[in-house]
JSON list of C-alpha atoms in Angstrom, two decimals:
[
{"chain": "N", "resi": 10, "resn": "MET", "atom": "CA", "xyz": [91.17, 83.74, 94.39]},
{"chain": "N", "resi": 11, "resn": "ARG", "atom": "CA", "xyz": [89.05, 80.74, 95.01]},
{"chain": "N", "resi": 12, "resn": "ASN", "atom": "CA", "xyz": [88.85, 78.41, 92.18]},
{"chain": "N", "resi": 13, "resn": "PRO", "atom": "CA", "xyz": [85.23, 77.63, 90.80]},
{"chain": "N", "resi": 14, "resn": "SER", "atom": "CA", "xyz": [83.96, 73.83, 91.21]},
{"chain": "N", "resi": 15, "resn": "LEU", "atom": "CA", "xyz": [82.84, 71.94, 88.29]},
{"chain": "N", "resi": 16, "resn": "SER", "atom": "CA", "xyz": [81.62, 68.55, 87.81]},
{"chain": "N", "resi": 17, "resn": "THR", "atom": "CA", "xyz": [83.13, 66.30, 85.04]},
{"chain": "N", "resi": 18, "resn": "ARG", "atom": "CA", "xyz": [79.86, 66.67, 82.94]},
{"chain": "N", "resi": 19, "resn": "GLN", "atom": "CA", "xyz": [79.98, 70.49, 83.42]},
{"chain": "N", "resi": 20, "resn": "LEU", "atom": "CA", "xyz": [83.54, 70.70, 82.41]},
{"chain": "N", "resi": 21, "resn": "ALA", "atom": "CA", "xyz": [82.94, 68.40, 79.23]},
{"chain": "N", "resi": 22, "resn": "ASP", "atom": "CA", "xyz": [79.88, 70.48, 78.05]},
{"chain": "N", "resi": 23, "resn": "GLN", "atom": "CA", "xyz": [82.07, 73.65, 78.53]},
{"chain": "N", "resi": 24, "resn": "LEU", "atom": "CA", "xyz": [84.81, 72.14, 76.33]},
{"chain": "N", "resi": 25, "resn": "LEU", "atom": "CA", "xyz": [82.34, 70.80, 73.97]},
{"chain": "N", "resi": 26, "resn": "PHE", "atom": "CA", "xyz": [80.08, 73.77, 73.82]},
{"chain": "N", "resi": 27, "resn": "PRO", "atom": "CA", "xyz": [82.16, 76.78, 74.89]},
{"chain": "N", "resi": 28, "resn": "GLY", "atom": "CA", "xyz": [80.13, 79.78, 75.77]},
{"chain": "N", "resi": 29, "resn": "PRO", "atom": "CA", "xyz": [81.29, 83.32, 75.56]},
{"chain": "N", "resi": 30, "resn": "PHE", "atom": "CA", "xyz": [83.03, 83.44, 79.00]},
{"chain": "N", "resi": 31, "resn": "ASP", "atom": "CA", "xyz": [84.82, 80.00, 78.30]},
{"chain": "N", "resi": 32, "resn": "GLY", "atom": "CA", "xyz": [87.73, 81.63, 76.29]},
{"chain": "N", "resi": 33, "resn": "GLY", "atom": "CA", "xyz": [90.15, 80.67, 79.05]},
{"chain": "N", "resi": 34, "resn": "LEU", "atom": "CA", "xyz": [89.58, 76.89, 78.50]},
{"chain": "N", "resi": 35, "resn": "ASN", "atom": "CA", "xyz": [91.51, 77.21, 75.34]},
{"chain": "N", "resi": 36, "resn": "SER", "atom": "CA", "xyz": [94.65, 78.30, 77.20]},
{"chain": "N", "resi": 37, "resn": "GLY", "atom": "CA", "xyz": [94.26, 75.01, 79.34]},
{"chain": "N", "resi": 38, "resn": "VAL", "atom": "CA", "xyz": [92.26, 73.90, 82.28]},
{"chain": "N", "resi": 39, "resn": "PHE", "atom": "CA", "xyz": [94.00, 72.68, 85.47]},
{"chain": "N", "resi": 40, "resn": "VAL", "atom": "CA", "xyz": [91.68, 70.54, 87.67]},
{"chain": "N", "resi": 41, "resn": "GLN", "atom": "CA", "xyz": [92.56, 70.21, 91.31]},
{"chain": "N", "resi": 42, "resn": "VAL", "atom": "CA", "xyz": [91.90, 66.75, 92.79]},
{"chain": "N", "resi": 43, "resn": "SER", "atom": "CA", "xyz": [92.67, 64.81, 95.79]},
{"chain": "N", "resi": 44, "resn": "SER", "atom": "CA", "xyz": [94.31, 61.80, 94.61]},
{"chain": "N", "resi": 45, "resn": "ASN", "atom": "CA", "xyz": [95.72, 59.94, 91.91]},
{"chain": "N", "resi": 46, "resn": "GLU", "atom": "CA", "xyz": [92.68, 57.55, 92.03]},
{"chain": "N", "resi": 47, "resn": "GLU", "atom": "CA", "xyz": [90.40, 60.57, 91.81]},
{"chain": "N", "resi": 48, "resn": "SER", "atom": "CA", "xyz": [92.48, 61.77, 88.68]},
{"chain": "N", "resi": 49, "resn": "ILE", "atom": "CA", "xyz": [92.06, 58.30, 86.92]},
{"chain": "N", "resi": 50, "resn": "LYS", "atom": "CA", "xyz": [88.49, 58.29, 87.71]},
{"chain": "N", "resi": 51, "resn": "PHE", "atom": "CA", "xyz": [88.04, 61.75, 86.49]},
{"chain": "N", "resi": 52, "resn": "PHE", "atom": "CA", "xyz": [89.82, 61.09, 83.02]},
{"chain": "N", "resi": 53, "resn": "GLY", "atom": "CA", "xyz": [88.04, 57.69, 82.85]},
{"chain": "N", "resi": 54, "resn": "ASP", "atom": "CA", "xyz": [84.68, 59.56, 83.14]},
{"chain": "N", "resi": 55, "resn": "LEU", "atom": "CA", "xyz": [85.72, 62.70, 80.93]},
{"chain": "N", "resi": 56, "resn": "ALA", "atom": "CA", "xyz": [87.39, 60.87, 77.93]},
{"chain": "N", "resi": 57, "resn": "PRO", "atom": "CA", "xyz": [84.28, 59.11, 76.71]},
{"chain": "N", "resi": 58, "resn": "MET", "atom": "CA", "xyz": [82.18, 62.30, 77.12]},
{"chain": "N", "resi": 59, "resn": "LEU", "atom": "CA", "xyz": [84.63, 64.11, 74.89]},
{"chain": "N", "resi": 60, "resn": "GLU", "atom": "CA", "xyz": [84.90, 61.44, 72.43]},
{"chain": "N", "resi": 61, "resn": "ALA", "atom": "CA", "xyz": [81.14, 61.14, 72.18]},
{"chain": "N", "resi": 62, "resn": "GLY", "atom": "CA", "xyz": [81.21, 64.82, 71.05]},
{"chain": "N", "resi": 63, "resn": "GLY", "atom": "CA", "xyz": [83.80, 64.14, 68.34]},
{"chain": "N", "resi": 64, "resn": "MET", "atom": "CA", "xyz": [86.89, 65.03, 70.08]},
{"chain": "N", "resi": 65, "resn": "LEU", "atom": "CA", "xyz": [90.20, 62.86, 70.08]},
{"chain": "N", "resi": 66, "resn": "VAL", "atom": "CA", "xyz": [91.37, 62.15, 73.37]},
{"chain": "N", "resi": 67, "resn": "VAL", "atom": "CA", "xyz": [95.11, 61.13, 74.45]},
{"chain": "N", "resi": 68, "resn": "VAL", "atom": "CA", "xyz": [95.61, 60.42, 78.27]},
{"chain": "N", "resi": 69, "resn": "ILE", "atom": "CA", "xyz": [99.36, 60.71, 79.64]},
{"chain": "N", "resi": 70, "resn": "ASP", "atom": "CA", "xyz": [100.70, 60.97, 83.16]},
{"chain": "N", "resi": 71, "resn": "ALA", "atom": "CA", "xyz": [103.12, 63.84, 83.38]},
{"chain": "N", "resi": 72, "resn": "PRO", "atom": "CA", "xyz": [106.13, 61.42, 84.88]},
{"chain": "N", "resi": 73, "resn": "ASN", "atom": "CA", "xyz": [106.08, 59.90, 81.55]},
{"chain": "N", "resi": 74, "resn": "LEU", "atom": "CA", "xyz": [106.90, 63.24, 79.94]},
{"chain": "N", "resi": 75, "resn": "MET", "atom": "CA", "xyz": [109.87, 63.66, 82.34]},
{"chain": "N", "resi": 76, "resn": "PHE", "atom": "CA", "xyz": [112.22, 61.39, 80.23]},
{"chain": "N", "resi": 77, "resn": "GLU", "atom": "CA", "xyz": [114.50, 62.60, 77.54]},
{"chain": "N", "resi": 78, "resn": "ASP", "atom": "CA", "xyz": [112.13, 61.10, 75.09]},
{"chain": "N", "resi": 79, "resn": "GLY", "atom": "CA", "xyz": [108.99, 61.88, 76.75]},
{"chain": "N", "resi": 80, "resn": "LEU", "atom": "CA", "xyz": [107.89, 64.75, 74.22]},
{"chain": "N", "resi": 81, "resn": "ARG", "atom": "CA", "xyz": [108.85, 62.44, 71.36]},
{"chain": "N", "resi": 82, "resn": "ARG", "atom": "CA", "xyz": [106.72, 59.58, 72.86]},
{"chain": "N", "resi": 83, "resn": "LEU", "atom": "CA", "xyz": [103.87, 62.05, 73.12]},
{"chain": "N", "resi": 84, "resn": "ALA", "atom": "CA", "xyz": [104.22, 63.02, 69.64]},
{"chain": "N", "resi": 85, "resn": "GLN", "atom": "CA", "xyz": [103.95, 59.56, 68.50]},
{"chain": "N", "resi": 86, "resn": "LEU", "atom": "CA", "xyz": [101.18, 58.58, 70.77]},
{"chain": "N", "resi": 87, "resn": "LEU", "atom": "CA", "xyz": [99.09, 61.76, 69.10]},
{"chain": "N", "resi": 88, "resn": "ARG", "atom": "CA", "xyz": [100.13, 60.34, 65.66]},
{"chain": "N", "resi": 89, "resn": "THR", "atom": "CA", "xyz": [99.11, 56.77, 66.55]},
{"chain": "N", "resi": 90, "resn": "ARG", "atom": "CA", "xyz": [95.73, 57.97, 68.34]},
{"chain": "N", "resi": 91, "resn": "CYS", "atom": "CA", "xyz": [95.09, 59.98, 65.12]},
{"chain": "N", "resi": 92, "resn": "GLU", "atom": "CA", "xyz": [96.22, 57.20, 62.59]},
{"chain": "N", "resi": 93, "resn": "ILE", "atom": "CA", "xyz": [98.45, 59.67, 60.91]},
{"chain": "N", "resi": 94, "resn": "LYS", "atom": "CA", "xyz": [101.97, 59.17, 59.54]},
{"chain": "N", "resi": 95, "resn": "CYS", "atom": "CA", "xyz": [103.86, 62.54, 59.81]},
{"chain": "N", "resi": 96, "resn": "ALA", "atom": "CA", "xyz": [107.13, 63.60, 58.64]},
{"chain": "N", "resi": 97, "resn": "PRO", "atom": "CA", "xyz": [109.04, 66.62, 60.39]},
{"chain": "N", "resi": 98, "resn": "VAL", "atom": "CA", "xyz": [107.98, 70.03, 59.23]},
{"chain": "N", "resi": 99, "resn": "SER", "atom": "CA", "xyz": [111.09, 71.82, 60.57]},
{"chain": "N", "resi": 100, "resn": "GLY", "atom": "CA", "xyz": [114.51, 71.35, 59.12]},
{"chain": "N", "resi": 101, "resn": "THR", "atom": "CA", "xyz": [115.73, 68.70, 61.50]},
{"chain": "N", "resi": 102, "resn": "ASP", "atom": "CA", "xyz": [115.05, 64.99, 61.43]},
{"chain": "N", "resi": 103, "resn": "GLU", "atom": "CA", "xyz": [113.17, 65.05, 64.87]},
{"chain": "N", "resi": 104, "resn": "LEU", "atom": "CA", "xyz": [109.52, 65.43, 64.83]},
{"chain": "N", "resi": 105, "resn": "THR", "atom": "CA", "xyz": [108.45, 67.82, 67.41]},
{"chain": "N", "resi": 106, "resn": "LEU", "atom": "CA", "xyz": [105.17, 67.82, 69.29]},
{"chain": "N", "resi": 107, "resn": "ALA", "atom": "CA", "xyz": [104.35, 70.97, 67.38]},
{"chain": "N", "resi": 108, "resn": "ASP", "atom": "CA", "xyz": [105.22, 69.45, 64.06]},
{"chain": "N", "resi": 109, "resn": "ALA", "atom": "CA", "xyz": [103.22, 66.44, 65.15]},
{"chain": "N", "resi": 110, "resn": "LEU", "atom": "CA", "xyz": [99.88, 68.45, 65.47]},
{"chain": "N", "resi": 111, "resn": "ALA", "atom": "CA", "xyz": [100.56, 70.65, 62.62]},
{"chain": "N", "resi": 112, "resn": "ASN", "atom": "CA", "xyz": [100.68, 67.51, 60.37]},
{"chain": "N", "resi": 113, "resn": "ILE", "atom": "CA", "xyz": [97.61, 66.08, 62.10]},
{"chain": "N", "resi": 114, "resn": "MET", "atom": "CA", "xyz": [95.69, 69.28, 61.54]},
{"chain": "N", "resi": 115, "resn": "GLN", "atom": "CA", "xyz": [96.86, 69.65, 57.89]},
{"chain": "N", "resi": 116, "resn": "ILE", "atom": "CA", "xyz": [95.29, 66.16, 57.17]},
{"chain": "N", "resi": 117, "resn": "GLN", "atom": "CA", "xyz": [92.42, 66.15, 59.30]},
{"chain": "N", "resi": 118, "resn": "SER", "atom": "CA", "xyz": [90.62, 69.14, 61.19]},
{"chain": "N", "resi": 119, "resn": "CYS", "atom": "CA", "xyz": [89.78, 68.02, 64.69]},
{"chain": "N", "resi": 120, "resn": "THR", "atom": "CA", "xyz": [90.04, 68.86, 68.29]},
{"chain": "N", "resi": 121, "resn": "VAL", "atom": "CA", "xyz": [92.69, 67.01, 70.14]},
{"chain": "N", "resi": 122, "resn": "VAL", "atom": "CA", "xyz": [92.31, 66.97, 74.00]},
{"chain": "N", "resi": 123, "resn": "LEU", "atom": "CA", "xyz": [95.54, 66.18, 75.82]},
{"chain": "N", "resi": 124, "resn": "LEU", "atom": "CA", "xyz": [94.42, 64.79, 79.38]},
{"chain": "N", "resi": 125, "resn": "LEU", "atom": "CA", "xyz": [97.49, 65.23, 81.56]},
{"chain": "N", "resi": 126, "resn": "GLY", "atom": "CA", "xyz": [97.60, 63.70, 84.86]},
{"chain": "N", "resi": 127, "resn": "SER", "atom": "CA", "xyz": [99.88, 64.51, 87.97]},
{"chain": "N", "resi": 128, "resn": "ALA", "atom": "CA", "xyz": [100.86, 68.00, 86.23]},
{"chain": "N", "resi": 129, "resn": "GLN", "atom": "CA", "xyz": [102.00, 69.30, 89.54]},
{"chain": "N", "resi": 130, "resn": "ARG", "atom": "CA", "xyz": [105.06, 67.52, 88.93]},
{"chain": "N", "resi": 131, "resn": "LEU", "atom": "CA", "xyz": [106.04, 69.85, 86.02]},
{"chain": "N", "resi": 132, "resn": "PRO", "atom": "CA", "xyz": [106.49, 73.33, 86.95]},
{"chain": "N", "resi": 133, "resn": "ALA", "atom": "CA", "xyz": [110.18, 73.05, 88.03]},
{"chain": "N", "resi": 134, "resn": "GLU", "atom": "CA", "xyz": [112.85, 72.43, 85.48]},
{"chain": "N", "resi": 135, "resn": "PRO", "atom": "CA", "xyz": [112.97, 69.98, 83.39]},
{"chain": "N", "resi": 136, "resn": "GLY", "atom": "CA", "xyz": [108.99, 70.13, 83.68]},
{"chain": "N", "resi": 137, "resn": "GLU", "atom": "CA", "xyz": [108.89, 73.59, 82.70]},
{"chain": "N", "resi": 138, "resn": "ARG", "atom": "CA", "xyz": [110.41, 72.55, 79.27]},
{"chain": "N", "resi": 139, "resn": "VAL", "atom": "CA", "xyz": [107.83, 69.89, 78.90]},
{"chain": "N", "resi": 140, "resn": "MET", "atom": "CA", "xyz": [105.12, 72.41, 79.63]},
{"chain": "N", "resi": 141, "resn": "LYS", "atom": "CA", "xyz": [106.49, 75.05, 77.34]},
{"chain": "N", "resi": 142, "resn": "ALA", "atom": "CA", "xyz": [106.62, 72.53, 74.42]},
{"chain": "N", "resi": 143, "resn": "ILE", "atom": "CA", "xyz": [102.97, 71.60, 75.01]},
{"chain": "N", "resi": 144, "resn": "LYS", "atom": "CA", "xyz": [102.15, 75.37, 74.98]},
{"chain": "N", "resi": 145, "resn": "ALA", "atom": "CA", "xyz": [104.10, 75.82, 71.83]},
{"chain": "N", "resi": 146, "resn": "ALA", "atom": "CA", "xyz": [102.13, 72.96, 70.12]},
{"chain": "N", "resi": 147, "resn": "ARG", "atom": "CA", "xyz": [98.95, 74.29, 71.43]},
{"chain": "N", "resi": 148, "resn": "ASP", "atom": "CA", "xyz": [99.79, 77.63, 70.02]},
{"chain": "N", "resi": 149, "resn": "CYS", "atom": "CA", "xyz": [101.04, 76.27, 66.82]},
{"chain": "N", "resi": 150, "resn": "VAL", "atom": "CA", "xyz": [97.50, 74.89, 66.37]},
{"chain": "N", "resi": 151, "resn": "ASN", "atom": "CA", "xyz": [95.02, 77.14, 68.13]},
{"chain": "N", "resi": 152, "resn": "LEU", "atom": "CA", "xyz": [96.54, 80.38, 66.66]},
{"chain": "N", "resi": 153, "resn": "GLU", "atom": "CA", "xyz": [97.19, 79.34, 63.22]},
{"chain": "N", "resi": 154, "resn": "PRO", "atom": "CA", "xyz": [94.53, 81.67, 61.18]},
{"chain": "N", "resi": 155, "resn": "ASN", "atom": "CA", "xyz": [93.75, 78.91, 58.89]},
{"chain": "N", "resi": 156, "resn": "SER", "atom": "CA", "xyz": [93.42, 75.94, 61.31]},
{"chain": "N", "resi": 157, "resn": "THR", "atom": "CA", "xyz": [89.86, 74.75, 62.08]},
{"chain": "N", "resi": 158, "resn": "GLY", "atom": "CA", "xyz": [91.31, 72.17, 64.51]},
{"chain": "N", "resi": 159, "resn": "ARG", "atom": "CA", "xyz": [92.60, 72.91, 68.13]},
{"chain": "N", "resi": 160, "resn": "LEU", "atom": "CA", "xyz": [94.39, 71.37, 70.93]},
{"chain": "N", "resi": 161, "resn": "LEU", "atom": "CA", "xyz": [92.93, 71.51, 74.34]},
{"chain": "N", "resi": 162, "resn": "LEU", "atom": "CA", "xyz": [95.03, 70.66, 77.49]},
{"chain": "N", "resi": 163, "resn": "VAL", "atom": "CA", "xyz": [93.12, 69.30, 80.80]},
{"chain": "N", "resi": 164, "resn": "ALA", "atom": "CA", "xyz": [95.55, 68.64, 83.51]},
{"chain": "N", "resi": 165, "resn": "THR", "atom": "CA", "xyz": [95.01, 67.46, 87.03]},
{"chain": "N", "resi": 166, "resn": "TRP", "atom": "CA", "xyz": [96.80, 68.70, 90.08]},
{"chain": "N", "resi": 167, "resn": "ILE", "atom": "CA", "xyz": [97.03, 66.60, 93.25]},
{"chain": "N", "resi": 168, "resn": "LEU", "atom": "CA", "xyz": [96.48, 68.22, 96.49]},
{"chain": "N", "resi": 169, "resn": "PRO", "atom": "CA", "xyz": [98.12, 69.83, 98.34]},
{"chain": "N", "resi": 170, "resn": "ALA", "atom": "CA", "xyz": [99.57, 71.43, 95.03]},
{"chain": "N", "resi": 171, "resn": "ASN", "atom": "CA", "xyz": [97.64, 74.51, 93.91]},
{"chain": "N", "resi": 172, "resn": "PRO", "atom": "CA", "xyz": [97.21, 74.88, 90.02]},
{"chain": "N", "resi": 173, "resn": "SER", "atom": "CA", "xyz": [96.07, 78.73, 90.63]},
{"chain": "N", "resi": 174, "resn": "GLN", "atom": "CA", "xyz": [99.73, 79.42, 91.64]},
{"chain": "N", "resi": 175, "resn": "TYR", "atom": "CA", "xyz": [100.84, 78.15, 88.16]},
{"chain": "N", "resi": 176, "resn": "VAL", "atom": "CA", "xyz": [98.17, 79.69, 86.02]},
{"chain": "N", "resi": 177, "resn": "GLU", "atom": "CA", "xyz": [98.46, 82.96, 87.79]},
{"chain": "N", "resi": 178, "resn": "ASN", "atom": "CA", "xyz": [102.17, 83.18, 87.51]},
{"chain": "N", "resi": 179, "resn": "PRO", "atom": "CA", "xyz": [103.05, 85.29, 84.56]},
{"chain": "N", "resi": 180, "resn": "HIS", "atom": "CA", "xyz": [106.44, 83.43, 84.16]},
{"chain": "N", "resi": 181, "resn": "SER", "atom": "CA", "xyz": [104.89, 80.03, 83.75]},
{"chain": "N", "resi": 182, "resn": "ALA", "atom": "CA", "xyz": [104.04, 78.53, 80.34]},
{"chain": "N", "resi": 183, "resn": "PHE", "atom": "CA", "xyz": [100.27, 78.30, 81.08]},
{"chain": "N", "resi": 184, "resn": "TYR", "atom": "CA", "xyz": [99.66, 81.71, 82.59]},
{"chain": "N", "resi": 185, "resn": "GLY", "atom": "CA", "xyz": [96.04, 82.75, 82.02]},
{"chain": "N", "resi": 186, "resn": "ALA", "atom": "CA", "xyz": [94.81, 79.11, 81.90]},
{"chain": "N", "resi": 187, "resn": "THR", "atom": "CA", "xyz": [91.74, 78.19, 83.93]},
{"chain": "N", "resi": 188, "resn": "ALA", "atom": "CA", "xyz": [92.06, 76.54, 87.34]},
{"chain": "N", "resi": 189, "resn": "VAL", "atom": "CA", "xyz": [88.93, 74.76, 88.69]},
{"chain": "N", "resi": 190, "resn": "ASN", "atom": "CA", "xyz": [88.21, 72.26, 91.65]},
{"chain": "N", "resi": 191, "resn": "LEU", "atom": "CA", "xyz": [86.48, 69.01, 90.77]},
{"chain": "N", "resi": 192, "resn": "GLU", "atom": "CA", "xyz": [83.29, 68.30, 92.51]},
{"chain": "N", "resi": 193, "resn": "ASN", "atom": "CA", "xyz": [83.29, 65.40, 94.61]},
{"chain": "N", "resi": 194, "resn": "ILE", "atom": "CA", "xyz": [83.29, 62.20, 92.60]},
{"chain": "N", "resi": 195, "resn": "LYS", "atom": "CA", "xyz": [80.96, 59.27, 93.78]}
]
């Protein structure tokens, strides 16, 4: 199946004002780009559009999550970006990504968009652990009946990797998410 092509503005509009056929965007959006430079430009254009629409945007590159403390650093980045001090919800002393998002949503209802660069590095272990943690955090917020906030994931995949192989694999964390190609950036 061929992935549809979208411009940065079209994707921003679909995330800000989802239509009846845009439900897959809540699962995650995997955007195929041709280079790191194109990914940086895409995020540089997309982030201000989403923030102008009232969303909180956090940008991180996938290799930064591969370290042992990568997910803790992402949780801290979210808390800092949302200007919230959080305590762990779970019985452990460690604050998980899902805990951080649950605390954020209890204090302020908002849409947090995680812009994840170079996601093609994450499907194999230990990257799958990272993707499962992001999915768990997304589900914690998006599937909570009383939550009015949500977490959206927009990730870039750099050629020759193909995100549709990941989102169409029933064993992957983001099975069912949306894969798109980015229209040429000028």
